[in-house]
Amino acid sequence: MSAKPVAYFGDTTLATAASYLAGVMTHAGIEFVYVPSNHCAKAVTVATERRLFVISDYPAANFPRALQRRVVSQVRRGAGLLMIGGWESFHGSDGHWADTPLGDILPVVISKSDDRVNCDQPALVVTASDHPIVEGLPWDDRTPTVGGINRFKPRARGRVLLEAMMFKAWRAGEDMVFALQSKVPMLVVGEHGRGRTAALATDVAPHWVGGLVDWGSRRVTAQAPRGEMIEVGQHYATFLTRLVEWTGSLNER
Amino acid sequence: MSAKPVAYFGDTTLATAASYLAGVMTHAGIEFVYVPSNHCAKAVTVATERRLFVISDYPAANFPRALQRRVVSQVRRGAGLLMIGGWESFHGSDGHWADTPLGDILPVVISKSDDRVNCDQPALVVTASDHPIVEGLPWDDRTPTVGGINRFKPRARGRVLLEAMMFKAWRAGEDMVFALQSKVPMLVVGEHGRGRTAALATDVAPHWVGGLVDWGSRRVTAQAPRGEMIEVGQHYATFLTRLVEWTGSLNER
């Protein structure tokens, strides 16, 4: 039996926030090992050869630097590294990934102070470049919302695939006025050695996932082993599947 | 020692979704007893004289009809009844509150089939009437988003205080186009005998709460006993506090 291709760290527990990405990966037939946010990363998890490491709402403090360096070395040899946003991702309130071995190989520069942007008004996700992760999805025709992001800066060699357009909205009589305030990076991809790297600014679980979790008119139900049942929009499931598959080069070896 | 004024049913557990409303009530000094969504309502909880019953993501199947009738009788004598939206509220996927003693005294008609509207595109909450619950908050100047609602119809004597404006949004070059699709009831209030009743279409916890949970520029942190710590926008905390205080007439006796 070969090792599971994906190691997924964070999003609290499988019974809570992690039920989303874990459910989608299960639905797509992608096998993974899972480490809850409050468990320390262990040598066995990162010594095993993986195709993709996913870090999502997992504090850097729980990932010993020596083990992070082993992941970096796997990425150099061809594994993927994906960081997904949240209050315990990038800097966040408790992520603290700036100046860490893993933070240093992401395609974005992580802030050294609280980088959270909570959106009480519309934030919409549009495409910035064509790419296999985003193509064929109705970003620009049925633009999905998100509820928040970690603010980061693309590195010189990072490629911005998605951006968030942040609006102010107010009422004017029977109408609503929408005024664009800013446009910020949402998904940036890059590489490190032979491996692919990706940074997604929003969370893939509530509450920051916003309307993205319900994106599309068809519903998909899924459930990871030991996870909660989820019911999501079909475009959300497709997007997450492609993000994981591309970053881990899962369909290419 | 007098009985706690509020009985709060639902929102999964205090460690999960219920940490929001429970945290806000704790922050406002409002005492409550709490019943998780998967626990059956018990006679002692509803026989005790309360000022307010809150039902939020709590399936009707867990609330025996005989006990619902005791709540109805308390409402007739002056207690409040508030139902808050979610997948286990109103009809939902698993609420099934139509044609129940409590459903029948709400100020809205509950659907007999799935009434969930998940919003992958912008849904914004605006005022429809002046009222102590909504006054003085920037609904129309900094209009907050929500992520979903239960669709219901106001009864003839129900008063609609808030509405949700549902938009389609798509990209046109560098701009985004927003087109209003519908306007639906968000908050309806009424009375039954001497008691006040209220129906809120959105959830007050993720994911349906949407941007409303982050409404405002100042953050409020709060934590109920045995609940998770929450960090929310100040206008969200004010709105929920007023909704509970008005419906339960908490400041008027």
Coordinates of C-alpha atoms in Angstrom, one line a residue:
Chain A
M1 CA 0.0 0.0 0.0
S2 CA 1.5 3.3 -1.0
A3 CA 1.4 6.4 1.3
K4 CA -1.5 8.7 1.2
P5 CA -0.6 11.5 -1.3
V6 CA -1.9 14.5 0.7
A7 CA -1.0 15.6 4.3
Y8 CA -3.7 18.1 5.5
F9 CA -3.0 20.2 8.6
G10 CA -5.5 22.4 10.4
D11 CA -9.1 23.7 10.1
T12 CA -9.7 22.8 13.7
T13 CA -11.1 19.2 13.5
L14 CA -12.6 16.8 11.0
A15 CA -15.9 17.2 12.9
T16 CA -15.9 21.0 12.4
A17 CA -14.2 23.3 9.7
A18 CA -12.0 20.5 8.2
S19 CA -15.2 18.6 7.1
Y20 CA -15.3 20.9 4.1
L21 CA -11.9 20.4 2.4
A22 CA -11.8 16.8 3.7
G23 CA -15.3 16.2 2.3
V24 CA -14.3 17.6 -1.1
M25 CA -11.1 15.6 -1.3
T26 CA -13.0 12.4 -0.3
H27 CA -15.6 13.2 -2.9
A28 CA -12.8 13.5 -5.5
G29 CA -11.2 10.3 -4.5
I30 CA -8.1 12.0 -3.1
E31 CA -6.6 10.2 -0.1
F32 CA -5.1 12.2 2.8
V33 CA -3.8 12.0 6.3
Y34 CA -5.2 14.6 8.6
V35 CA -3.7 16.6 11.6
P36 CA -6.1 18.8 13.7
S37 CA -5.1 22.4 14.4
N38 CA -4.2 21.8 18.0
H39 CA -2.0 18.7 17.4
C40 CA 1.7 19.1 16.9
A41 CA 3.1 18.0 13.5
K42 CA 4.9 14.7 13.9
A43 CA 8.1 13.5 12.1
V44 CA 6.3 10.4 10.6
T45 CA 3.8 12.6 8.8
V46 CA 6.4 14.8 7.1
A47 CA 9.0 12.1 6.6
T48 CA 6.6 10.1 4.5
E49 CA 6.9 11.0 0.8
R50 CA 3.8 13.1 -0.1
R51 CA 2.6 14.8 -3.2
L52 CA 1.0 17.8 -1.4
F53 CA 1.1 19.5 2.0
V54 CA -2.0 21.6 2.9
I55 CA -1.7 24.1 5.8
S56 CA -5.0 25.7 6.6
D57 CA -5.8 27.5 9.9
Y58 CA -2.8 25.7 11.5
P59 CA -0.6 27.7 13.8
A60 CA 3.2 27.8 12.9
A61 CA 3.8 27.2 16.6
N62 CA 2.5 23.6 16.2
F63 CA 4.9 22.8 13.3
P64 CA 8.5 22.4 14.6
R65 CA 11.0 24.2 12.3
A66 CA 13.1 21.1 11.8
L67 CA 9.9 19.3 10.4
Q68 CA 9.1 22.3 8.3
R69 CA 12.5 22.0 6.7
R70 CA 11.8 18.4 5.8
V71 CA 8.6 19.6 4.0
V72 CA 10.7 22.3 2.2
S73 CA 13.0 19.6 1.1
Q74 CA 10.1 17.5 -0.2
V75 CA 8.8 20.5 -2.1
R76 CA 12.2 21.1 -3.6
R77 CA 12.1 17.6 -5.0
G78 CA 8.5 18.0 -6.4
A79 CA 5.8 18.0 -3.7
G80 CA 3.3 20.8 -3.6
L81 CA 2.6 23.3 -0.7
L82 CA -0.7 25.0 -0.4
M83 CA -1.6 27.5 2.4
I84 CA -5.3 28.4 2.8
G85 CA -6.4 31.5 4.7
G86 CA -8.0 31.9 8.1
W87 CA -7.4 33.4 11.5
E88 CA -4.6 30.8 12.1
S89 CA -3.1 31.1 8.6
F90 CA -0.4 33.4 7.2
H91 CA -0.1 35.9 10.0
G92 CA -3.8 35.9 11.1
S93 CA -4.5 36.3 14.8
D94 CA -2.6 33.2 15.6
G95 CA -0.9 31.8 12.4
H96 CA 2.5 33.6 12.6
W97 CA 3.9 32.0 9.4
A98 CA 6.1 35.0 8.5
D99 CA 9.8 34.1 8.6
T100 CA 9.3 30.4 8.9
P101 CA 10.8 27.7 6.5
L102 CA 7.3 27.1 5.0
G103 CA 6.2 30.7 4.9
D104 CA 9.5 31.5 3.1
I105 CA 8.8 29.3 0.1
L106 CA 5.2 30.4 -0.5
P107 CA 4.6 32.7 -3.5
V108 CA 3.5 35.5 -1.2
V109 CA 5.1 37.7 1.4
I110 CA 3.3 37.2 4.7
S111 CA 2.6 40.2 6.9
K112 CA 4.4 40.5 10.3
S113 CA 1.3 41.9 11.9
D114 CA -2.4 41.0 11.9
D115 CA -3.3 40.6 8.2
R116 CA -7.0 39.7 8.7
V117 CA -9.6 41.6 6.6
N118 CA -13.2 40.7 7.7
C119 CA -15.7 41.8 5.1
D120 CA -19.1 43.0 6.4
Q121 CA -19.7 44.4 2.8
P122 CA -19.5 42.7 -0.6
A123 CA -16.1 41.1 -1.6
L124 CA -16.2 39.3 -4.9
V125 CA -13.7 37.0 -6.5
V126 CA -12.6 37.6 -10.2
T127 CA -10.0 36.1 -12.4
A128 CA -6.6 37.8 -13.0
S129 CA -5.0 35.1 -15.3
D130 CA -5.9 32.0 -17.2
H131 CA -4.8 28.8 -15.5
P132 CA -5.9 25.2 -15.1
I133 CA -7.0 25.8 -11.5
V134 CA -9.5 28.5 -12.5
E135 CA -10.5 27.8 -16.1
G136 CA -14.0 26.9 -17.1
L137 CA -15.6 28.2 -13.9
P138 CA -18.0 31.1 -13.9
W139 CA -15.9 33.5 -11.9
D140 CA -16.8 36.4 -14.2
D141 CA -20.5 35.5 -14.9
R142 CA -21.7 34.4 -11.5
T143 CA -19.0 36.0 -9.4
P144 CA -18.9 34.5 -5.9
T145 CA -18.5 36.3 -2.6
V146 CA -16.1 35.7 0.2
G147 CA -16.3 36.8 3.9
G148 CA -12.7 37.6 4.6
I149 CA -9.1 37.3 3.6
N150 CA -5.5 37.4 4.8
R151 CA -3.9 40.3 3.2
F152 CA -0.5 39.3 1.6
K153 CA 1.8 40.5 -1.2
P154 CA 2.6 38.4 -4.2
R155 CA 6.4 37.7 -4.5
A156 CA 8.1 38.8 -7.8
R157 CA 7.8 35.4 -9.3
G158 CA 4.3 34.6 -7.9
R159 CA 1.5 34.6 -10.4
V160 CA -1.9 36.1 -9.4
L161 CA -4.8 33.9 -10.6
L162 CA -7.7 35.4 -8.6
E163 CA -8.3 38.8 -7.0
A164 CA -11.0 40.0 -4.6
M165 CA -12.8 43.2 -5.4
M166 CA -13.9 44.9 -2.2
F167 CA -16.9 47.1 -2.3
K168 CA -18.6 49.6 -0.1
A169 CA -22.4 49.4 -0.4
W170 CA -25.0 51.8 0.8
R171 CA -28.6 52.5 0.1
A172 CA -29.9 55.4 -2.0
G173 CA -33.7 55.3 -1.9
E174 CA -34.8 52.1 -3.5
D175 CA -31.4 51.4 -5.0
M176 CA -28.1 50.2 -3.6
V177 CA -24.8 51.9 -4.6
F178 CA -21.7 49.8 -4.9
A179 CA -18.3 51.6 -4.9
L180 CA -15.1 49.7 -5.5
Q181 CA -12.7 50.3 -2.6
S182 CA -9.8 48.0 -3.5
K183 CA -8.7 44.9 -5.4
V184 CA -6.4 42.5 -3.5
P185 CA -4.7 39.2 -4.3
M186 CA -6.9 36.1 -3.6
L187 CA -4.9 33.2 -5.2
V188 CA -1.2 33.3 -6.1
V189 CA 0.8 30.3 -7.4
G190 CA 4.5 29.8 -7.8
E191 CA 7.2 27.1 -7.5
H192 CA 10.1 26.1 -5.3
G193 CA 12.6 23.8 -6.9
R194 CA 10.6 21.2 -8.7
G195 CA 7.5 21.7 -6.5
R196 CA 4.4 23.9 -6.9
T197 CA 3.3 26.4 -4.3
A198 CA 0.0 28.2 -3.8
A199 CA -1.5 30.7 -1.4
L200 CA -5.3 31.2 -1.1
A201 CA -6.2 34.3 0.8
T202 CA -9.7 33.2 1.9
D203 CA -10.7 30.3 4.1
V204 CA -12.4 27.3 2.5
A205 CA -14.7 26.9 5.6
P206 CA -17.1 29.3 7.2
H207 CA -17.1 32.1 8.0
W208 CA -14.5 33.5 5.6
V209 CA -15.5 31.2 2.7
G210 CA -18.6 33.4 2.4
G211 CA -20.8 32.6 -0.6
L212 CA -18.0 30.7 -2.3
V213 CA -19.1 27.6 -0.4
D214 CA -22.5 27.7 -2.1
W215 CA -21.2 28.6 -5.5
G216 CA -23.4 27.2 -8.3
S217 CA -26.9 26.0 -8.7
R218 CA -26.3 22.3 -8.2
R219 CA -25.6 21.0 -4.7
V220 CA -23.0 18.4 -3.8
T221 CA -23.1 16.4 -0.6
A222 CA -19.9 14.8 0.6
Q223 CA -18.4 13.4 3.8
A224 CA -14.9 12.4 4.8
P225 CA -14.3 9.5 7.1
R226 CA -15.0 10.8 10.6
G227 CA -16.0 14.1 9.1
E228 CA -19.4 15.9 9.2
M229 CA -21.6 15.6 6.1
I230 CA -21.3 18.8 4.0
E231 CA -23.6 20.2 1.4
V232 CA -21.9 22.7 -1.0
G233 CA -22.2 24.3 -4.4
Q234 CA -20.8 22.3 -7.3
H235 CA -18.4 25.1 -8.4
Y236 CA -16.9 25.3 -4.9
A237 CA -16.2 21.5 -5.0
T238 CA -14.7 21.7 -8.5
F239 CA -12.5 24.7 -7.6
L240 CA -11.1 23.1 -4.4
T241 CA -10.5 19.8 -6.2
R242 CA -8.5 21.6 -9.0
L243 CA -6.6 23.7 -6.5
V244 CA -5.5 20.5 -4.7
E245 CA -4.9 18.5 -7.8
W246 CA -2.8 21.2 -9.6
T247 CA -0.7 22.2 -6.6
G248 CA 0.0 18.5 -5.8
S249 CA 0.5 17.6 -9.5
L250 CA -1.8 14.8 -8.6
N251 CA -2.9 14.0 -12.2
E252 CA 0.5 14.4 -13.8
R253 CA 2.6 11.5 -12.5
Chain B
M1 CA -32.6 33.4 43.1
S2 CA -35.0 34.1 40.3
A3 CA -35.1 31.9 37.2
K4 CA -32.9 32.8 34.2
P5 CA -35.0 35.0 31.9
V6 CA -34.1 33.4 28.6
A7 CA -34.3 29.8 27.4
Y8 CA -32.1 29.3 24.3
F9 CA -32.6 26.2 22.2
G10 CA -30.3 25.1 19.3
D11 CA -27.3 26.3 17.3
T12 CA -25.6 22.9 17.7
T13 CA -23.6 23.3 20.9
L14 CA -22.1 26.1 23.0
A15 CA -18.7 25.1 21.8
T16 CA -19.7 25.6 18.2
A17 CA -22.4 27.8 16.5
A18 CA -24.2 28.7 19.8
S19 CA -21.0 30.5 21.0
Y20 CA -22.2 33.5 19.0
L21 CA -25.6 34.3 20.5
A22 CA -24.6 32.9 23.8
G23 CA -21.4 35.1 23.8
V24 CA -23.4 38.2 22.9
M25 CA -26.0 37.6 25.6
T26 CA -23.3 37.0 28.1
H27 CA -21.6 40.3 27.0
A28 CA -24.9 42.1 27.5
G29 CA -25.4 40.6 30.9
I30 CA -28.5 38.6 29.8
E31 CA -28.7 35.3 31.7
F32 CA -30.0 32.2 29.9
V33 CA -30.4 28.4 30.1
Y34 CA -29.1 26.5 27.1
V35 CA -30.3 23.4 25.3
P36 CA -28.1 21.9 22.5
S37 CA -29.8 21.1 19.1
N38 CA -29.6 17.3 19.6
H39 CA -31.1 17.4 23.1
C40 CA -34.8 17.0 23.7
A41 CA -36.7 19.9 25.3
K42 CA -37.6 19.1 28.9
A43 CA -40.6 20.0 30.9
V44 CA -38.5 21.8 33.6
T45 CA -37.1 24.2 31.0
V46 CA -40.5 25.3 29.6
A47 CA -42.5 25.1 32.9
T48 CA -40.2 27.7 34.5
E49 CA -41.5 31.2 33.9
R50 CA -39.3 32.9 31.2
R51 CA -39.2 36.2 29.5
L52 CA -38.0 34.9 26.2
F53 CA -37.7 31.6 24.3
V54 CA -35.2 31.5 21.5
I55 CA -35.3 28.7 18.9
S56 CA -32.4 28.7 16.5
D57 CA -31.4 25.7 14.4
Y58 CA -33.3 23.4 16.6
P59 CA -35.5 20.7 15.0
A60 CA -39.2 20.7 15.8
A61 CA -38.9 17.0 16.3
N62 CA -36.9 17.6 19.5
F63 CA -39.6 19.8 21.0
P64 CA -42.6 17.7 22.1
R65 CA -45.9 19.3 21.2
A66 CA -47.2 19.3 24.7
L67 CA -44.2 21.3 25.8
Q68 CA -44.5 23.7 22.8
R69 CA -48.1 24.4 24.0
R70 CA -46.7 25.3 27.4
V71 CA -44.4 27.8 25.7
V72 CA -47.4 29.2 23.7
S73 CA -49.3 29.6 26.9
Q74 CA -46.3 31.6 28.4
V75 CA -46.2 33.8 25.3
R76 CA -49.9 34.5 25.6
R77 CA -49.2 35.7 29.2
G78 CA -46.3 38.0 28.1
A79 CA -43.2 36.0 27.3
G80 CA -41.4 36.5 23.9
L81 CA -40.7 34.0 21.2
L82 CA -37.9 34.4 18.7
M83 CA -37.0 32.1 15.9
I84 CA -33.7 32.6 14.1
G85 CA -32.9 31.1 10.7
G86 CA -30.8 28.2 9.7
W87 CA -30.9 24.7 8.1
E88 CA -32.7 23.4 11.2
S89 CA -35.1 26.4 11.6
F90 CA -38.4 27.3 10.0
H91 CA -38.7 24.5 7.4
G92 CA -35.0 24.3 6.5
S93 CA -33.6 20.9 5.7
D94 CA -34.4 19.6 9.1
G95 CA -36.4 22.3 11.0
H96 CA -40.0 21.3 10.1
W97 CA -41.6 24.0 12.2
A98 CA -44.7 24.5 9.9
D99 CA -48.0 23.4 11.6
T100 CA -46.5 23.2 15.0
P101 CA -47.8 25.1 18.1
L102 CA -44.7 27.4 18.1
G103 CA -44.6 27.8 14.3
D104 CA -48.3 28.8 14.4
I105 CA -47.7 31.8 16.6
L106 CA -44.8 33.3 14.8
P107 CA -45.4 36.4 12.7
V108 CA -44.6 34.5 9.5
V109 CA -46.0 31.6 7.5
I110 CA -43.4 28.8 7.4
S111 CA -43.0 26.9 4.2
K112 CA -44.0 23.2 4.0
S113 CA -41.0 22.4 1.8
D114 CA -37.3 23.3 1.8
D115 CA -37.2 27.1 2.3
R116 CA -33.4 27.5 2.3
V117 CA -31.8 30.2 0.0
N118 CA -28.0 29.9 0.0
C119 CA -26.5 33.1 -1.4
D120 CA -23.3 32.7 -3.5
Q121 CA -23.8 36.3 -4.7
P122 CA -24.4 39.5 -2.7
A123 CA -27.4 39.6 -0.3
L124 CA -27.7 42.9 1.6
V125 CA -29.9 43.8 4.6
V126 CA -31.8 47.1 4.6
T127 CA -34.5 48.6 6.8
A128 CA -38.2 48.4 6.0
S129 CA -39.6 50.2 9.1
D130 CA -38.4 52.2 12.0
H131 CA -38.4 50.2 15.2
P132 CA -36.4 50.0 18.5
I133 CA -34.6 46.8 17.3
V134 CA -33.1 48.4 14.2
E135 CA -32.9 52.1 14.9
G136 CA -29.5 53.9 15.1
L137 CA -27.6 51.2 13.3
P138 CA -26.0 51.9 9.9
W139 CA -28.2 49.5 7.9
D140 CA -28.5 51.9 5.0
D141 CA -25.0 53.5 5.2
R142 CA -22.8 50.5 5.7
T143 CA -25.2 47.8 4.5
P144 CA -24.2 44.4 5.8
T145 CA -24.3 41.1 3.8
V146 CA -25.8 37.8 4.8
G147 CA -25.0 34.3 3.4
G148 CA -28.4 32.8 3.3
I149 CA -32.0 32.9 4.6
N150 CA -35.1 30.8 5.2
R151 CA -37.8 32.1 2.8
F152 CA -41.0 32.9 4.7
K153 CA -44.1 35.0 4.3
P154 CA -45.1 37.7 6.8
R155 CA -48.6 37.1 8.3
A156 CA -51.1 39.9 7.8
R157 CA -50.4 41.4 11.3
G158 CA -46.6 40.8 11.1
R159 CA -44.5 43.9 10.7
V160 CA -41.5 43.7 8.4
L161 CA -38.5 45.6 9.9
L162 CA -35.7 44.4 7.7
E163 CA -35.5 43.1 4.1
A164 CA -32.7 41.4 2.1
M165 CA -31.9 42.7 -1.3
M166 CA -30.6 39.8 -3.4
F167 CA -28.3 40.7 -6.3
K168 CA -26.8 39.0 -9.3
A169 CA -23.2 40.2 -9.9
W170 CA -21.0 39.7 -12.9
R171 CA -18.0 41.2 -14.3
A172 CA -17.9 43.7 -17.2
G173 CA -14.3 44.5 -18.1
E174 CA -12.8 46.2 -15.1
D175 CA -16.2 46.8 -13.5
M176 CA -18.7 44.7 -11.7
V177 CA -22.4 44.9 -12.5
F178 CA -25.0 44.4 -9.8
A179 CA -28.6 43.6 -10.7
L180 CA -31.3 43.4 -8.1
Q181 CA -33.1 40.1 -8.4
S182 CA -35.5 40.1 -5.4
K183 CA -36.3 41.6 -2.0
V184 CA -37.3 39.3 0.7
P185 CA -38.4 39.6 4.4
M186 CA -35.4 39.4 6.8
L187 CA -36.9 40.3 10.2
V188 CA -40.7 40.3 11.0
V189 CA -42.2 41.1 14.4
G190 CA -45.6 40.5 15.8
E191 CA -47.5 39.5 19.0
H192 CA -49.4 36.7 20.4
G193 CA -51.7 37.6 23.4
R194 CA -49.5 39.8 25.6
G195 CA -46.2 38.4 24.2
R196 CA -44.0 39.6 21.4
T197 CA -42.9 37.3 18.6
A198 CA -40.1 37.7 16.0
A199 CA -38.7 35.8 13.0
L200 CA -35.2 36.4 11.7
A201 CA -34.6 34.8 8.3
T202 CA -30.8 34.6 8.5
D203 CA -28.7 32.6 10.9
V204 CA -26.7 34.5 13.6
A205 CA -23.8 32.1 13.3
P206 CA -21.7 31.1 10.2
H207 CA -22.2 30.4 7.5
W208 CA -25.5 32.1 6.8
V209 CA -24.7 35.1 9.1
G210 CA -22.4 36.2 6.3
G211 CA -20.7 39.6 6.8
L212 CA -23.3 40.6 9.4
V213 CA -21.1 38.9 12.1
D214 CA -18.3 41.4 11.3
W215 CA -20.5 44.4 10.9
G216 CA -18.8 47.6 12.1
S217 CA -15.3 48.8 12.4
R218 CA -14.8 48.1 16.1
R219 CA -14.4 44.5 17.3
V220 CA -16.1 43.0 20.3
T221 CA -14.8 39.9 22.0
A222 CA -17.1 37.8 24.2
Q223 CA -17.4 34.4 25.7
A224 CA -20.3 32.5 27.3
P225 CA -19.6 30.1 30.1
R226 CA -18.5 26.9 28.5
G227 CA -18.7 28.6 25.0
E228 CA -15.9 29.4 22.6
M229 CA -14.5 32.9 22.6
I230 CA -16.0 35.0 19.7
E231 CA -14.7 38.1 18.1
V232 CA -17.4 40.0 16.2
G233 CA -18.3 43.5 14.8
Q234 CA -19.9 45.9 17.3
H235 CA -23.0 46.5 15.3
Y236 CA -23.7 42.7 15.1
A237 CA -23.5 42.6 18.9
T238 CA -25.8 45.6 19.3
F239 CA -28.3 44.3 16.9
L240 CA -28.5 40.8 18.5
T241 CA -28.7 42.3 22.0
R242 CA -31.6 44.6 20.9
L243 CA -33.4 41.8 19.2
V244 CA -33.3 39.7 22.3
E245 CA -34.1 42.5 24.7
W246 CA -37.1 43.8 22.7
T247 CA -38.6 40.4 21.9
G248 CA -38.3 39.4 25.6
S249 CA -39.4 42.9 26.9
L250 CA -36.3 42.5 29.0
N251 CA -35.9 46.2 29.8
E252 CA -39.6 46.9 30.3
R253 CA -40.6 45.1 33.5

